[in-house]
PDB file of C-alpha atoms in Angstrom:
ATOM      1  CA  GLY A  26     163.003  12.842  59.906  1.00  0.00           C
ATOM      2  CA  GLU A  27     165.743  12.291  57.390  1.00  0.00           C
ATOM      3  CA  ASN A  28     168.450  14.937  57.567  1.00  0.00           C
ATOM      4  CA  VAL A  29     171.922  15.489  56.579  1.00  0.00           C
ATOM      5  CA  GLU A  30     174.041  18.146  58.133  1.00  0.00           C
ATOM      6  CA  GLN A  31     177.187  19.574  56.307  1.00  0.00           C
ATOM      7  CA  HIS A  32     180.146  21.872  57.633  1.00  0.00           C
ATOM      8  CA  PRO A  33     181.482  24.057  56.830  1.00  0.00           C
ATOM      9  CA  SER A  34     179.150  25.897  54.722  1.00  0.00           C
ATOM     10  CA  THR A  35     182.281  27.996  53.314  1.00  0.00           C
ATOM     11  CA  LEU A  36     186.048  26.819  53.197  1.00  0.00           C
ATOM     12  CA  SER A  37     188.858  28.839  51.787  1.00  0.00           C
ATOM     13  CA  VAL A  38     192.256  27.209  51.452  1.00  0.00           C
ATOM     14  CA  GLN A  39     195.698  27.897  49.811  1.00  0.00           C
ATOM     15  CA  GLU A  40     196.691  25.936  46.662  1.00  0.00           C
ATOM     16  CA  GLY A  41     198.254  22.788  47.688  1.00  0.00           C
ATOM     17  CA  ASP A  42     196.727  22.892  51.216  1.00  0.00           C
ATOM     18  CA  SER A  43     194.106  20.036  52.145  1.00  0.00           C
ATOM     19  CA  ALA A  44     190.440  20.526  52.522  1.00  0.00           C
ATOM     20  CA  VAL A  45     187.983  18.532  54.760  1.00  0.00           C
ATOM     21  CA  ILE A  46     184.271  18.668  54.576  1.00  0.00           C
ATOM     22  CA  LYS A  47     182.092  16.800  57.223  1.00  0.00           C
ATOM     23  CA  CYS A  48     178.706  15.457  57.135  1.00  0.00           C
ATOM     24  CA  THR A  49     176.392  13.879  59.558  1.00  0.00           C
ATOM     25  CA  TYR A  50     173.426  11.863  58.865  1.00  0.00           C
ATOM     26  CA  SER A  51     170.232  10.959  60.892  1.00  0.00           C
ATOM     27  CA  ASP A  52     168.737   7.995  59.143  1.00  0.00           C
ATOM     28  CA  SER A  53     170.558   5.019  60.596  1.00  0.00           C
ATOM     29  CA  ALA A  54     169.376   2.903  57.522  1.00  0.00           C
ATOM     30  CA  SER A  55     171.499   4.870  55.146  1.00  0.00           C
ATOM     31  CA  ASN A  56     173.872   2.670  53.427  1.00  0.00           C
ATOM     32  CA  TYR A  57     175.164   4.765  50.283  1.00  0.00           C
ATOM     33  CA  PHE A  58     177.148   8.130  50.558  1.00  0.00           C
ATOM     34  CA  PRO A  59     177.856  10.108  47.416  1.00  0.00           C
ATOM     35  CA  TRP A  60     179.739  13.453  47.158  1.00  0.00           C
ATOM     36  CA  TYR A  61     178.968  15.741  44.312  1.00  0.00           C
ATOM     37  CA  LYS A  62     180.903  18.818  43.040  1.00  0.00           C
ATOM     38  CA  GLN A  63     178.905  21.593  41.372  1.00  0.00           C
ATOM     39  CA  GLU A  64     180.770  24.391  39.559  1.00  0.00           C
ATOM     40  CA  LEU A  65     178.863  27.565  38.990  1.00  0.00           C
ATOM     41  CA  GLY A  66     176.054  27.335  36.462  1.00  0.00           C
ATOM     42  CA  LYS A  67     176.680  23.557  36.008  1.00  0.00           C
ATOM     43  CA  ARG A  68     175.073  20.364  36.885  1.00  0.00           C
ATOM     44  CA  PRO A  69     176.198  18.382  40.203  1.00  0.00           C
ATOM     45  CA  GLN A  70     178.742  15.593  39.164  1.00  0.00           C
ATOM     46  CA  LEU A  71     179.690  12.797  41.269  1.00  0.00           C
ATOM     47  CA  ILE A  72     183.278  12.747  42.425  1.00  0.00           C
ATOM     48  CA  ILE A  73     183.390   9.926  44.754  1.00  0.00           C
ATOM     49  CA  ASP A  74     180.821   7.474  46.789  1.00  0.00           C
ATOM     50  CA  ILE A  75     181.213   4.920  49.348  1.00  0.00           C
ATOM     51  CA  ARG A  76     178.757   2.315  50.546  1.00  0.00           C
ATOM     52  CA  SER A  77     178.321   1.418  54.242  1.00  0.00           C
ATOM     53  CA  ASN A  78     180.415  -1.859  54.217  1.00  0.00           C
ATOM     54  CA  VAL A  79     183.404   0.091  53.382  1.00  0.00           C
ATOM     55  CA  GLY A  80     185.350   2.388  55.886  1.00  0.00           C
ATOM     56  CA  GLU A  81     187.369   4.432  53.345  1.00  0.00           C
ATOM     57  CA  LYS A  82     187.582   4.875  49.919  1.00  0.00           C
ATOM     58  CA  LYS A  83     190.393   6.797  47.784  1.00  0.00           C
ATOM     59  CA  ASP A  84     190.727   8.094  44.357  1.00  0.00           C
ATOM     60  CA  GLN A  85     193.800  10.026  43.597  1.00  0.00           C
ATOM     61  CA  ARG A  86     193.404  13.269  45.564  1.00  0.00           C
ATOM     62  CA  ILE A  87     190.125  12.529  47.035  1.00  0.00           C
ATOM     63  CA  ALA A  88     189.145  10.356  49.860  1.00  0.00           C
ATOM     64  CA  VAL A  89     186.100   9.866  51.740  1.00  0.00           C
ATOM     65  CA  THR A  90     185.967   8.175  55.086  1.00  0.00           C
ATOM     66  CA  LEU A  91     182.700   6.851  56.916  1.00  0.00           C
ATOM     67  CA  ASN A  92     181.944   6.192  60.561  1.00  0.00           C
ATOM     68  CA  LYS A  93     178.626   4.246  60.871  1.00  0.00           C
ATOM     69  CA  THR A  94     178.546   4.250  64.618  1.00  0.00           C
ATOM     70  CA  ALA A  95     178.729   8.181  64.708  1.00  0.00           C
ATOM     71  CA  LYS A  96     176.790   8.456  61.575  1.00  0.00           C
ATOM     72  CA  HIS A  97     179.128  10.878  59.993  1.00  0.00           C
ATOM     73  CA  PHE A  98     181.238  10.949  56.828  1.00  0.00           C
ATOM     74  CA  SER A  99     184.045  13.063  55.502  1.00  0.00           C
ATOM     75  CA  LEU A 100     185.695  14.201  52.258  1.00  0.00           C
ATOM     76  CA  HIS A 101     189.218  14.913  52.078  1.00  0.00           C
ATOM     77  CA  ILE A 102     190.899  16.715  49.216  1.00  0.00           C
ATOM     78  CA  THR A 103     194.703  16.833  49.354  1.00  0.00           C
ATOM     79  CA  GLU A 104     197.020  19.090  47.258  1.00  0.00           C
ATOM     80  CA  THR A 105     194.103  21.382  46.157  1.00  0.00           C
ATOM     81  CA  GLN A 106     194.169  23.212  42.928  1.00  0.00           C
ATOM     82  CA  PRO A 107     192.231  26.321  41.970  1.00  0.00           C
ATOM     83  CA  GLU A 108     190.002  24.045  39.519  1.00  0.00           C
ATOM     84  CA  ASP A 109     188.706  22.287  42.852  1.00  0.00           C
ATOM     85  CA  SER A 110     186.940  25.551  43.602  1.00  0.00           C
ATOM     86  CA  ALA A 111     183.267  24.639  43.604  1.00  0.00           C
ATOM     87  CA  VAL A 112     180.314  23.712  45.862  1.00  0.00           C
ATOM     88  CA  TYR A 113     180.590  20.330  47.235  1.00  0.00           C
ATOM     89  CA  PHE A 114     177.389  18.316  48.337  1.00  0.00           C
ATOM     90  CA  CYS A 115     177.252  15.263  50.354  1.00  0.00           C
ATOM     91  CA  ALA A 116     174.364  13.008  50.376  1.00  0.00           C
ATOM     92  CA  ALA A 117     172.940   9.925  51.932  1.00  0.00           C
ATOM     93  CA  GLY A 118     170.581   7.333  50.688  1.00  0.00           C
ATOM     94  CA  ARG A 119     169.243   3.843  51.077  1.00  0.00           C
ATOM     95  CA  LEU A 120     169.894   1.407  48.547  1.00  0.00           C
ATOM     96  CA  TYR A 121     167.791  -1.770  48.069  1.00  0.00           C
ATOM     97  CA  ASN A 122     164.489  -0.606  49.610  1.00  0.00           C
ATOM     98  CA  GLN A 123     164.490   3.266  48.983  1.00  0.00           C
ATOM     99  CA  GLY A 124     166.485   3.413  45.777  1.00  0.00           C
ATOM    100  CA  GLY A 125     166.726   6.661  43.772  1.00  0.00           C
ATOM    101  CA  LYS A 126     166.133   8.933  46.931  1.00  0.00           C
ATOM    102  CA  LEU A 127     168.995  11.100  48.162  1.00  0.00           C
ATOM    103  CA  ILE A 128     169.070  13.464  51.049  1.00  0.00           C
ATOM    104  CA  PHE A 129     171.625  16.264  50.478  1.00  0.00           C
ATOM    105  CA  GLY A 130     173.598  18.325  52.953  1.00  0.00           C
ATOM    106  CA  GLN A 131     173.508  22.085  52.383  1.00  0.00           C
ATOM    107  CA  GLY A 132     176.593  22.349  50.535  1.00  0.00           C
ATOM    108  CA  THR A 133     180.043  23.653  51.015  1.00  0.00           C
ATOM    109  CA  GLU A 134     181.551  26.538  49.003  1.00  0.00           C
ATOM    110  CA  LEU A 135     185.289  25.516  48.479  1.00  0.00           C
ATOM    111  CA  SER A 136     187.605  28.331  47.390  1.00  0.00           C
ATOM    112  CA  VAL A 137     191.130  27.419  46.399  1.00  0.00           C
ATOM    113  CA  LYS A 138     193.348  30.699  46.296  1.00  0.00           C
ATOM    114  CA  PRO A 139     196.529  30.374  44.057  1.00  0.00           C
TER     115      PRO A 139
ATOM    116  CA  LYS B  22     176.240   7.716  25.468  1.00  0.00           C
ATOM    117  CA  ALA B  23     174.335  10.910  25.505  1.00  0.00           C
ATOM    118  CA  GLY B  24     173.831  12.487  29.109  1.00  0.00           C
ATOM    119  CA  VAL B  25     170.505  13.344  30.791  1.00  0.00           C
ATOM    120  CA  THR B  26     168.763  16.054  29.177  1.00  0.00           C
ATOM    121  CA  GLN B  27     166.109  18.504  30.388  1.00  0.00           C
ATOM    122  CA  THR B  28     163.690  20.535  28.499  1.00  0.00           C
ATOM    123  CA  PRO B  29     163.107  23.508  28.595  1.00  0.00           C
ATOM    124  CA  ARG B  30     166.170  25.027  30.146  1.00  0.00           C
ATOM    125  CA  TYR B  31     164.627  28.135  31.219  1.00  0.00           C
ATOM    126  CA  LEU B  32     160.890  29.182  32.007  1.00  0.00           C
ATOM    127  CA  ILE B  33     159.161  32.249  33.011  1.00  0.00           C
ATOM    128  CA  LYS B  34     155.665  31.989  34.542  1.00  0.00           C
ATOM    129  CA  THR B  35     153.152  33.931  36.648  1.00  0.00           C
ATOM    130  CA  ARG B  36     151.441  32.845  39.848  1.00  0.00           C
ATOM    131  CA  GLY B  37     148.763  30.482  39.573  1.00  0.00           C
ATOM    132  CA  GLN B  38     149.759  29.042  36.341  1.00  0.00           C
ATOM    133  CA  GLN B  39     150.929  25.475  35.795  1.00  0.00           C
ATOM    134  CA  VAL B  40     154.150  24.171  34.365  1.00  0.00           C
ATOM    135  CA  THR B  41     155.395  20.875  32.967  1.00  0.00           C
ATOM    136  CA  LEU B  42     159.107  19.940  32.845  1.00  0.00           C
ATOM    137  CA  SER B  43     160.664  17.029  31.025  1.00  0.00           C
ATOM    138  CA  CYS B  44     163.631  14.848  31.765  1.00  0.00           C
ATOM    139  CA  SER B  45     165.241  12.168  29.206  1.00  0.00           C
ATOM    140  CA  PRO B  46     167.544   9.814  31.072  1.00  0.00           C
ATOM    141  CA  ILE B  47     170.662   8.080  29.929  1.00  0.00           C
ATOM    142  CA  SER B  48     169.808   5.346  27.469  1.00  0.00           C
ATOM    143  CA  GLY B  49     169.389   2.174  29.607  1.00  0.00           C
ATOM    144  CA  HIS B  50     168.612   3.973  32.883  1.00  0.00           C
ATOM    145  CA  ARG B  51     165.314   3.147  34.335  1.00  0.00           C
ATOM    146  CA  SER B  52     165.245   5.385  37.413  1.00  0.00           C
ATOM    147  CA  VAL B  53     164.596   8.995  37.258  1.00  0.00           C
ATOM    148  CA  SER B  54     164.709  11.105  40.328  1.00  0.00           C
ATOM    149  CA  TRP B  55     163.676  14.966  40.568  1.00  0.00           C
ATOM    150  CA  TYR B  56     165.289  17.490  42.925  1.00  0.00           C
ATOM    151  CA  GLN B  57     164.504  21.270  43.624  1.00  0.00           C
ATOM    152  CA  GLN B  58     167.520  23.309  44.182  1.00  0.00           C
ATOM    153  CA  THR B  59     167.354  26.727  45.852  1.00  0.00           C
ATOM    154  CA  PRO B  60     169.938  29.016  47.489  1.00  0.00           C
ATOM    155  CA  GLY B  61     168.008  28.743  50.790  1.00  0.00           C
ATOM    156  CA  GLN B  62     167.096  25.037  51.071  1.00  0.00           C
ATOM    157  CA  GLY B  63     169.668  23.434  49.011  1.00  0.00           C
ATOM    158  CA  LEU B  64     168.901  20.291  46.787  1.00  0.00           C
ATOM    159  CA  GLN B  65     165.654  18.656  47.858  1.00  0.00           C
ATOM    160  CA  PHE B  66     164.369  15.447  46.799  1.00  0.00           C
ATOM    161  CA  LEU B  67     160.842  15.575  44.992  1.00  0.00           C
ATOM    162  CA  PHE B  68     160.231  12.008  43.816  1.00  0.00           C
ATOM    163  CA  GLU B  69     161.753   9.112  41.969  1.00  0.00           C
ATOM    164  CA  TYR B  70     160.180   6.875  39.317  1.00  0.00           C
ATOM    165  CA  PHE B  71     161.015   3.485  38.169  1.00  0.00           C
ATOM    166  CA  SER B  72     159.329   1.531  35.624  1.00  0.00           C
ATOM    167  CA  GLU B  73     156.596   4.013  35.073  1.00  0.00           C
ATOM    168  CA  THR B  74     155.749   3.980  39.004  1.00  0.00           C
ATOM    169  CA  GLN B  75     156.404   6.502  41.629  1.00  0.00           C
ATOM    170  CA  ARG B  76     158.710   4.399  43.976  1.00  0.00           C
ATOM    171  CA  ASN B  77     159.710   7.324  46.426  1.00  0.00           C
ATOM    172  CA  LYS B  78     158.159  10.733  47.402  1.00  0.00           C
ATOM    173  CA  GLY B  79     159.623  13.568  49.219  1.00  0.00           C
ATOM    174  CA  ASN B  80     157.859  16.258  51.405  1.00  0.00           C
ATOM    175  CA  PHE B  81     156.421  18.486  48.742  1.00  0.00           C
ATOM    176  CA  PRO B  82     152.699  19.371  48.557  1.00  0.00           C
ATOM    177  CA  GLY B  83     150.245  17.684  46.137  1.00  0.00           C
ATOM    178  CA  ARG B  84     150.756  20.482  43.490  1.00  0.00           C
ATOM    179  CA  PHE B  85     154.044  18.603  42.584  1.00  0.00           C
ATOM    180  CA  SER B  86     153.390  15.629  40.607  1.00  0.00           C
ATOM    181  CA  GLY B  87     155.118  13.473  38.094  1.00  0.00           C
ATOM    182  CA  ARG B  88     155.203  10.635  35.739  1.00  0.00           C
ATOM    183  CA  GLN B  89     157.263   8.394  33.929  1.00  0.00           C
ATOM    184  CA  PHE B  90     156.711   6.803  30.333  1.00  0.00           C
ATOM    185  CA  SER B  91     157.621   3.340  28.971  1.00  0.00           C
ATOM    186  CA  ASN B  92     161.008   4.955  27.438  1.00  0.00           C
ATOM    187  CA  SER B  93     161.822   5.855  30.913  1.00  0.00           C
ATOM    188  CA  ARG B  94     161.414   9.570  29.996  1.00  0.00           C
ATOM    189  CA  SER B  95     159.871  11.495  32.995  1.00  0.00           C
ATOM    190  CA  GLU B  96     157.837  14.612  33.361  1.00  0.00           C
ATOM    191  CA  MET B  97     157.016  16.724  36.500  1.00  0.00           C
ATOM    192  CA  ASN B  98     154.160  19.062  36.649  1.00  0.00           C
ATOM    193  CA  VAL B  99     153.624  21.934  39.078  1.00  0.00           C
ATOM    194  CA  SER B 100     150.007  23.281  39.310  1.00  0.00           C
ATOM    195  CA  THR B 101     148.985  26.652  41.046  1.00  0.00           C
ATOM    196  CA  LEU B 102     152.466  28.120  40.940  1.00  0.00           C
ATOM    197  CA  GLU B 103     153.681  30.225  43.874  1.00  0.00           C
ATOM    198  CA  LEU B 104     156.420  32.631  44.085  1.00  0.00           C
ATOM    199  CA  GLY B 105     158.501  30.104  46.230  1.00  0.00           C
ATOM    200  CA  ASP B 106     158.403  27.504  43.507  1.00  0.00           C
ATOM    201  CA  SER B 107     161.115  29.554  41.754  1.00  0.00           C
ATOM    202  CA  ALA B 108     164.138  27.261  41.591  1.00  0.00           C
ATOM    203  CA  LEU B 109     166.307  25.010  39.609  1.00  0.00           C
ATOM    204  CA  TYR B 110     164.734  21.851  38.997  1.00  0.00           C
ATOM    205  CA  LEU B 111     167.162  18.990  38.412  1.00  0.00           C
ATOM    206  CA  CYS B 112     166.508  15.382  37.392  1.00  0.00           C
ATOM    207  CA  ALA B 113     168.871  12.693  37.826  1.00  0.00           C
ATOM    208  CA  SER B 114     168.966   9.109  36.399  1.00  0.00           C
ATOM    209  CA  SER B 115     170.421   5.882  37.394  1.00  0.00           C
ATOM    210  CA  GLN B 116     170.444   2.290  36.112  1.00  0.00           C
ATOM    211  CA  THR B 117     167.831   0.994  38.645  1.00  0.00           C
ATOM    212  CA  GLY B 118     168.291   3.302  41.511  1.00  0.00           C
ATOM    213  CA  ASP B 119     168.343   0.404  44.249  1.00  0.00           C
ATOM    214  CA  GLY B 120     171.802  -0.840  44.423  1.00  0.00           C
ATOM    215  CA  ARG B 121     171.163  -4.088  42.240  1.00  0.00           C
ATOM    216  CA  VAL B 122     173.673  -3.191  39.837  1.00  0.00           C
ATOM    217  CA  GLN B 123     176.917  -1.267  40.269  1.00  0.00           C
ATOM    218  CA  PRO B 124     177.745   1.552  39.940  1.00  0.00           C
ATOM    219  CA  GLU B 125     174.554   3.111  41.280  1.00  0.00           C
ATOM    220  CA  THR B 126     175.617   6.623  40.371  1.00  0.00           C
ATOM    221  CA  GLN B 127     172.960   9.192  39.811  1.00  0.00           C
ATOM    222  CA  TYR B 128     173.747  11.335  36.783  1.00  0.00           C
ATOM    223  CA  PHE B 129     172.234  14.759  36.864  1.00  0.00           C
ATOM    224  CA  GLY B 130     170.759  16.869  33.723  1.00  0.00           C
ATOM    225  CA  PRO B 131     171.484  20.490  33.334  1.00  0.00           C
ATOM    226  CA  GLY B 132     168.346  21.577  35.225  1.00  0.00           C
ATOM    227  CA  THR B 133     165.238  23.683  34.165  1.00  0.00           C
ATOM    228  CA  ARG B 134     165.473  27.048  35.805  1.00  0.00           C
ATOM    229  CA  LEU B 135     161.960  28.340  36.841  1.00  0.00           C
ATOM    230  CA  LEU B 136     161.268  31.853  37.631  1.00  0.00           C
ATOM    231  CA  VAL B 137     157.648  32.508  39.010  1.00  0.00           C
ATOM    232  CA  LEU B 138     156.498  36.247  38.894  1.00  0.00           C
TER     233      LEU B 138
END
C-alpha cells in the first residue's frame, strides 16, 4: 500500500548548524511532495513543496531535493535557529487523479539548541 | 481571507456515542480533506470531498463518514465511538485538490481534539 517513511524521528542540532530530514515513498505514481511544520499545539503549516517534474527547490534557508528513481526526497534547513524547533512532516500525494489525499511520514522532532 | 475553521475545538464523549465535527474551508476552496492525528500513528488520511462528492477515501472503518455541503463546508461523523478514536481531527482545504490550479497547498484548520472515555 501507500507508505511514506521518514527519518530520523528526532534530531537535535546546535544553532547555526544544518538539519537534514529524509523521506522515502512507496507509490511510484506520487507527484507532489509537501513539507509541513507543526509547532506544539498548533496546526501543520506548509513550509515548502515540490512537484515531480522538479529536482530541487529552495526558499531562503530551506531546500527540498527529490530523487524520483530512488523514490526519496529530503528537507534541508541551513543556519538553523531556535524558532525552527518543531515537528516536521513530509508527505506524498498524487495530483490530477487522486487530489486532496496526502500520505504523511511519521514526523521528525527537530530541536535547535541555542 | 479567513483561514480554515473547525468546530468544536474540544470534545469529550463516551464509548458507544457518536460525534459530528465541522470544517469550514477557506473561501473559494472546494476540496476538503480530513486527517486523524495521534502520537502513535501520526497523520492519517480519512477522506476527501470535492463538489459535495467523496473523491478519495483512506483505510478507516465505515464508522467514519463525512459529507460536504454546497458551500463547501464539510462535516465528519464517527459512530459507535471507541477509546482508540481519541485523537486530533484535522481538516485541510485546497482550491481543487487535484493540481489543476497552482498553488495546490492544503491549508489546515486548528483541529478538533476528541477524547473518548
